[in-house]
Short mmCIF file of C-alpha atoms in Angstrom, two decimals:
data_model
loop_
_atom_site.label_atom_id
_atom_site.label_comp_id
_atom_site.label_asym_id
_atom_site.label_seq_id
_atom_site.Cartn_x
_atom_site.Cartn_y
_atom_site.Cartn_z
CA MET A 1 0.00 0.00 0.00
CA ILE A 2 2.84 2.39 0.86
CA ARG A 3 4.55 1.70 -2.47
CA VAL A 4 1.31 2.31 -4.40
CA MET A 5 0.57 5.53 -2.53
CA ARG A 6 4.12 6.80 -2.98
CA ALA A 7 3.94 6.20 -6.73
CA ARG A 8 0.67 8.11 -6.88
CA LEU A 9 1.75 11.02 -4.71
CA GLU A 10 5.32 11.70 -5.77
CA VAL A 11 5.85 13.79 -8.90
CA ASP A 12 9.03 13.95 -10.93
CA ARG A 13 10.60 17.39 -10.53
CA ARG A 14 11.02 17.72 -14.29
CA THR A 15 7.25 17.62 -14.77
CA VAL A 16 6.33 20.07 -12.01
CA ALA A 17 6.69 23.08 -14.31
CA GLN A 18 4.42 21.48 -16.92
CA ILE A 19 1.77 20.45 -14.41
CA GLY A 20 1.87 23.64 -12.36
CA GLY A 21 1.41 26.13 -15.17
CA PRO A 22 1.86 27.00 -18.83
CA SER A 23 5.15 26.85 -20.68
CA ARG A 24 7.41 29.88 -20.99
CA ARG A 25 6.17 30.60 -24.51
CA ALA A 26 2.51 30.39 -23.47
CA ALA A 27 3.20 32.50 -20.39
CA SER A 28 4.82 35.20 -22.52
CA VAL A 29 1.79 35.20 -24.86
CA TYR A 30 -0.60 35.57 -21.94
CA GLN A 31 1.56 38.34 -20.47
CA TRP A 32 1.54 40.20 -23.78
CA ILE A 33 -2.26 39.91 -23.96
CA GLU A 34 -2.66 41.19 -20.40
CA GLN A 35 -0.44 44.21 -21.01
CA THR A 36 -1.57 45.11 -24.53
CA LEU A 37 -5.28 44.47 -25.11
CA PRO A 38 -8.19 46.32 -23.52
CA ALA A 39 -9.38 44.26 -20.53
CA GLY A 40 -6.33 42.15 -21.25
CA THR A 41 -6.38 40.32 -17.92
CA LEU A 42 -9.87 39.00 -18.62
CA VAL A 43 -9.00 38.14 -22.23
CA ALA A 44 -6.01 36.07 -21.04
CA LEU A 45 -8.25 34.37 -18.47
CA GLU A 46 -10.81 33.45 -21.13
CA LEU A 47 -8.09 32.15 -23.46
CA ARG A 48 -6.57 30.01 -20.70
CA GLN A 49 -9.99 28.52 -20.03
CA VAL A 50 -10.44 27.63 -23.71
CA VAL A 51 -7.01 25.98 -23.85
CA ARG A 52 -7.74 23.98 -20.68
CA THR A 53 -11.13 22.70 -21.87
CA ARG A 54 -11.05 19.44 -23.83
CA ARG A 55 -14.29 20.09 -25.67
CA LEU A 56 -13.37 23.57 -26.85
CA ARG A 57 -9.80 22.61 -27.67
CA GLY A 58 -10.90 19.61 -29.73
CA ALA A 59 -13.68 21.49 -31.52
CA THR A 60 -11.32 24.37 -32.37
CA ALA A 61 -8.76 21.97 -33.84
CA THR A 62 -11.45 20.19 -35.89
CA ILE A 63 -12.87 23.42 -37.31
CA LEU A 64 -9.39 24.74 -38.12
CA GLY A 65 -8.86 21.55 -40.10
CA LEU A 66 -12.13 22.12 -41.97
CA MET A 67 -11.12 25.71 -42.67
CA VAL A 68 -7.83 24.63 -44.24
CA LEU A 69 -9.68 21.92 -46.18
CA PHE A 70 -12.14 24.35 -47.78
CA TYR A 71 -9.44 26.84 -48.65
CA GLY A 72 -7.41 24.05 -50.21
CA TRP A 73 -10.49 22.85 -52.10
CA ALA A 74 -11.07 26.34 -53.48
CA GLY A 75 -7.42 26.65 -54.45
CA ALA A 76 -7.50 23.32 -56.29
CA GLN A 77 -10.61 24.40 -58.22
CA LEU A 78 -8.93 27.65 -59.22
CA VAL A 79 -5.86 25.80 -60.48
CA MET A 80 -7.90 23.23 -62.42
CA THR A 81 -10.85 25.26 -63.75
CA GLY A 82 -10.07 28.91 -63.02
CA THR A 83 -13.38 29.38 -61.12
CA VAL A 84 -14.87 28.55 -57.73
CA GLU A 85 -18.18 26.70 -57.40
CA SER A 86 -20.95 28.37 -55.41
CA GLU A 87 -21.10 25.59 -52.81
CA VAL A 88 -17.37 25.93 -52.15
CA LEU A 89 -17.84 29.67 -51.81
CA MET A 90 -20.65 29.04 -49.33
CA ASN A 91 -18.41 26.81 -47.21
CA ILE A 92 -15.71 29.48 -47.22
CA VAL A 93 -18.22 32.14 -46.16
CA LEU A 94 -19.36 29.98 -43.22
CA TRP A 95 -16.61 27.60 -42.10
CA GLY A 96 -13.68 29.21 -43.85
CA ILE A 97 -14.17 32.69 -42.39
CA GLY A 98 -16.01 31.74 -39.21
CA GLY A 99 -13.43 29.15 -38.21
CA PRO A 100 -13.04 28.71 -34.43
CA PHE A 101 -16.07 30.94 -33.87
CA PHE A 102 -18.25 27.84 -34.25
CA ALA A 103 -16.30 26.15 -31.45
CA ILE A 104 -16.54 28.89 -28.83
CA GLY A 105 -19.09 31.42 -30.08
CA TYR A 106 -22.33 30.07 -28.65
CA THR A 107 -20.67 29.03 -25.38
CA VAL A 108 -18.79 32.30 -24.87
CA TYR A 109 -20.36 32.86 -21.43
CA GLY A 110 -20.61 29.17 -20.56
CA ILE A 111 -16.82 29.02 -20.69
CA SER A 112 -16.74 31.31 -17.66
CA ALA A 113 -19.28 29.34 -15.63
CA GLY A 114 -16.64 28.07 -13.21
CA HIS A 115 -15.32 31.48 -12.17
CA ILE A 116 -18.10 33.89 -13.10
CA ASP A 117 -19.39 34.15 -9.50
CA GLY A 118 -16.03 35.49 -8.39
CA LEU A 119 -15.85 37.72 -11.46
CA PHE A 120 -19.15 39.38 -10.57
CA ALA A 121 -18.19 39.61 -6.89
CA ARG A 122 -15.11 41.68 -7.73
CA PRO A 123 -15.38 45.36 -8.75
CA THR A 124 -14.94 44.44 -12.40
CA PRO A 125 -16.91 46.67 -14.80
CA LEU A 126 -19.39 44.65 -16.83
CA SER A 127 -18.18 46.47 -19.93
CA HIS A 128 -14.74 44.89 -19.41
CA ILE A 129 -16.32 41.44 -19.30
CA ALA A 130 -18.14 42.16 -22.56
CA ILE A 131 -14.94 43.51 -24.15
CA SER A 132 -13.09 40.33 -23.17
CA LYS A 133 -15.76 38.22 -24.87
CA LEU A 134 -15.57 40.37 -28.02
CA ALA A 135 -11.78 40.11 -28.07
CA LEU A 136 -11.90 36.32 -27.63
CA LEU A 137 -14.30 35.82 -30.55
CA TRP A 138 -12.47 38.34 -32.74
CA ALA A 139 -9.27 36.40 -32.04
CA GLY A 140 -11.04 33.31 -33.38
CA LEU A 141 -11.53 35.11 -36.71
CA ILE A 142 -7.88 36.09 -37.10
CA PRO A 143 -6.68 32.78 -38.69
CA ALA A 144 -9.23 32.99 -41.52
CA THR A 145 -8.67 36.73 -41.96
CA LEU A 146 -4.95 36.09 -42.42
CA LEU A 147 -5.55 33.10 -44.71
CA LEU A 148 -8.07 34.85 -46.97
CA PRO A 149 -5.52 37.06 -48.84
CA THR A 150 -3.83 33.93 -50.20
CA LEU A 151 -7.02 33.23 -52.17
CA LEU A 152 -7.96 36.74 -53.27
CA PRO A 153 -5.33 37.30 -56.05
CA TRP A 154 -6.64 34.26 -57.96
CA ILE A 155 -10.36 35.06 -58.11
CA PRO A 156 -12.34 37.79 -59.95
CA LEU A 157 -12.66 41.18 -58.30
CA ARG A 158 -16.40 40.74 -57.70
CA TYR A 159 -15.64 37.67 -55.55
CA VAL A 160 -12.91 39.60 -53.76
CA ALA A 161 -15.35 42.36 -52.83
CA PHE A 162 -17.90 39.80 -51.70
CA LEU A 163 -15.50 37.81 -49.50
CA VAL A 164 -14.07 40.97 -47.94
CA GLY A 165 -17.64 42.08 -47.18
CA CYS A 166 -18.43 38.69 -45.60
CA THR A 167 -15.29 38.89 -43.48
CA LEU A 168 -16.22 42.34 -42.17
CA TYR A 169 -19.78 41.09 -41.55
CA TRP A 170 -18.36 38.34 -39.36
CA TRP A 171 -16.30 40.88 -37.42
CA GLY A 172 -18.99 43.53 -37.14
CA VAL A 173 -22.28 41.60 -36.90
CA MET A 174 -21.84 37.93 -36.00
CA VAL A 175 -19.40 38.48 -33.14
CA PRO A 176 -21.18 41.48 -31.51
CA SER A 177 -24.60 39.84 -31.83
CA THR A 178 -23.28 36.64 -30.23
CA VAL A 179 -21.77 38.56 -27.31
CA TYR A 180 -24.92 40.66 -26.93
CA PHE A 181 -27.27 37.67 -26.82
CA GLY A 182 -24.73 35.41 -25.11
CA PRO A 183 -26.22 35.74 -21.60
CA ARG A 184 -29.32 33.98 -22.94
CA PHE A 185 -27.24 30.81 -23.47
CA ARG A 186 -27.22 29.46 -19.94
CA THR A 187 -25.52 26.09 -20.17
CA PRO A 188 -22.07 25.79 -18.55
CA VAL A 189 -19.26 24.15 -20.49
CA ASP A 190 -18.02 20.92 -18.91
CA LEU A 191 -14.24 21.24 -18.75
CA SER A 192 -13.58 17.50 -18.89
CA VAL A 193 -15.77 16.09 -21.69
CA SER A 194 -14.73 15.73 -25.31
CA HIS A 195 -15.99 18.02 -28.07
CA PHE A 196 -18.36 15.29 -29.23
CA SER A 197 -20.32 15.67 -25.98
CA MET A 198 -22.71 18.57 -26.37
CA ASN A 199 -25.33 19.59 -23.81
CA PRO A 200 -28.43 20.71 -25.75
CA SER A 201 -29.95 22.47 -22.72
CA GLY A 202 -31.18 25.92 -23.65
CA SER A 203 -30.55 25.38 -27.36
CA MET A 204 -33.89 26.95 -28.36
CA ARG A 205 -32.51 30.29 -27.24
CA GLY A 206 -30.08 29.98 -30.12
CA LEU A 207 -32.87 30.93 -32.50
CA VAL A 208 -32.25 34.57 -31.60
CA LEU A 209 -28.96 34.37 -33.54
CA LEU A 210 -30.53 32.73 -36.57
CA PRO A 211 -31.41 35.95 -38.51
CA PRO A 212 -27.78 37.24 -38.74
CA LEU A 213 -26.63 33.80 -39.79
CA LEU A 214 -29.40 33.52 -42.40
CA VAL A 215 -28.25 36.82 -43.91
CA LEU A 216 -24.79 35.35 -44.27
CA ILE A 217 -26.13 32.13 -45.83
CA ALA A 218 -28.47 33.96 -48.21
CA SER A 219 -25.89 36.51 -49.40
CA PRO A 220 -23.96 34.25 -51.84
CA ILE A 221 -27.23 32.78 -53.14
CA LEU A 222 -28.64 36.26 -53.75
CA ALA A 223 -25.42 37.53 -55.33
CA ASP A 224 -25.17 34.49 -57.62
CA ALA A 225 -28.85 34.72 -58.67
CA THR A 226 -28.78 38.45 -59.42
CA GLY A 227 -25.16 38.90 -60.39
CA ALA A 228 -24.95 41.83 -57.93
CA TRP A 229 -21.73 40.68 -56.27
CA TRP A 230 -20.47 44.24 -55.80
CA ILE A 231 -23.73 45.48 -54.28
CA VAL A 232 -24.10 42.55 -51.88
CA GLY A 233 -20.43 42.67 -50.93
CA GLY A 234 -20.54 46.43 -50.41
CA SER A 235 -23.65 46.18 -48.25
CA LEU A 236 -22.07 43.51 -46.05
CA CYS A 237 -18.92 45.61 -45.84
CA ALA A 238 -20.80 48.74 -44.75
CA VAL A 239 -22.81 46.88 -42.11
CA GLY A 240 -19.68 45.15 -40.84
CA VAL A 241 -17.63 48.35 -40.52
CA PHE A 242 -20.52 50.04 -38.69
CA GLY A 243 -20.82 47.06 -36.33
CA ILE A 244 -17.09 46.95 -35.57
CA GLY A 245 -17.08 50.66 -34.76
CA GLY A 246 -20.16 50.42 -32.57
CA ALA A 247 -18.90 47.40 -30.64
CA ALA A 248 -15.42 48.84 -30.12
CA TRP A 249 -16.48 52.34 -29.06
CA ARG A 250 -19.79 51.67 -27.27
CA PRO A 251 -19.60 48.55 -25.08
CA GLU A 252 -22.32 49.91 -22.77
CA PRO A 253 -25.24 48.07 -24.49
CA PHE A 254 -23.39 44.77 -24.02
CA ALA A 255 -22.85 45.58 -20.34
CA GLN A 256 -26.51 46.50 -19.89
CA GLN A 257 -27.64 43.25 -21.53
CA LEU A 258 -25.31 41.27 -19.28
CA ASN A 259 -26.59 43.11 -16.22
CA ARG A 260 -30.23 42.32 -17.13
CA HIS A 261 -29.59 38.60 -17.54
CA ARG A 262 -26.76 37.84 -15.14
CA HIS A 263 -28.93 36.61 -12.24
CA ALA A 264 -30.86 34.21 -14.48
CA MET A 265 -27.59 33.14 -16.09
CA LEU A 266 -25.93 32.38 -12.75
CA LYS A 267 -29.01 30.46 -11.57
CA ALA A 268 -29.03 28.35 -14.74
CA PHE A 269 -25.29 27.70 -14.47
CA ARG A 270 -25.81 26.29 -10.96
CA GLU A 271 -28.78 24.17 -12.01
CA ASN A 272 -27.00 22.75 -15.08
CA GLU A 273 -23.55 22.49 -13.52
CA PRO A 274 -21.85 19.21 -14.54
CA ILE A 275 -21.33 16.81 -11.64
#
């Protein structure tokens, strides 16, 4: 019994640094985030939570793989035929640009279920909490935003304008609307389960985010049917730029929405807390 207990309790000194905290490179990234970004301490906290959670980590890796797949598919079509099919363009608009958003977007407040009581107990402005959620989801759009220019030189200008408009729509409409309505999603994220285990509790509340997503789905269909790629792309671009400016400069509506729903959110987190 003593031998078994000693093997369980003793830890090799070489692994203490790995078990006790992040690596030096990760720690430097978190430190840069804390010192550079608005509400950087909360952004780093949210990012640590995503990295620690099996479900979110696995889903993010899977969606990043899909994103690379669709971009590669579009590139192969351009090399072979010189054009991109509408269904490939649709996948790029959704999965290619959205990327990790689909892994963490709808659970952006559920990620914080484990520490949100302490977060509300501290004198932390609610606007800082909302800004940290915006920054986390915007960070999820960075990989696709950086990957998109590799495709743009090979497609017609009307497609370029359309894809740039869709990208700005993601930044200015999809992310702010998800953060604004996020307190209505009241299911905590289980830190231990895999990304194939999804808790459907409260999923009907997700219908409130369906209209912005339908606009994104309908935009390539409308542009292809009418040939108005420039008009549709320009409209998405204008709405996206307006949304980015409003979310960045006026976080008060997000804070007010969080304040209205935080008691119901905390109650639901406790009721649905994984055992």
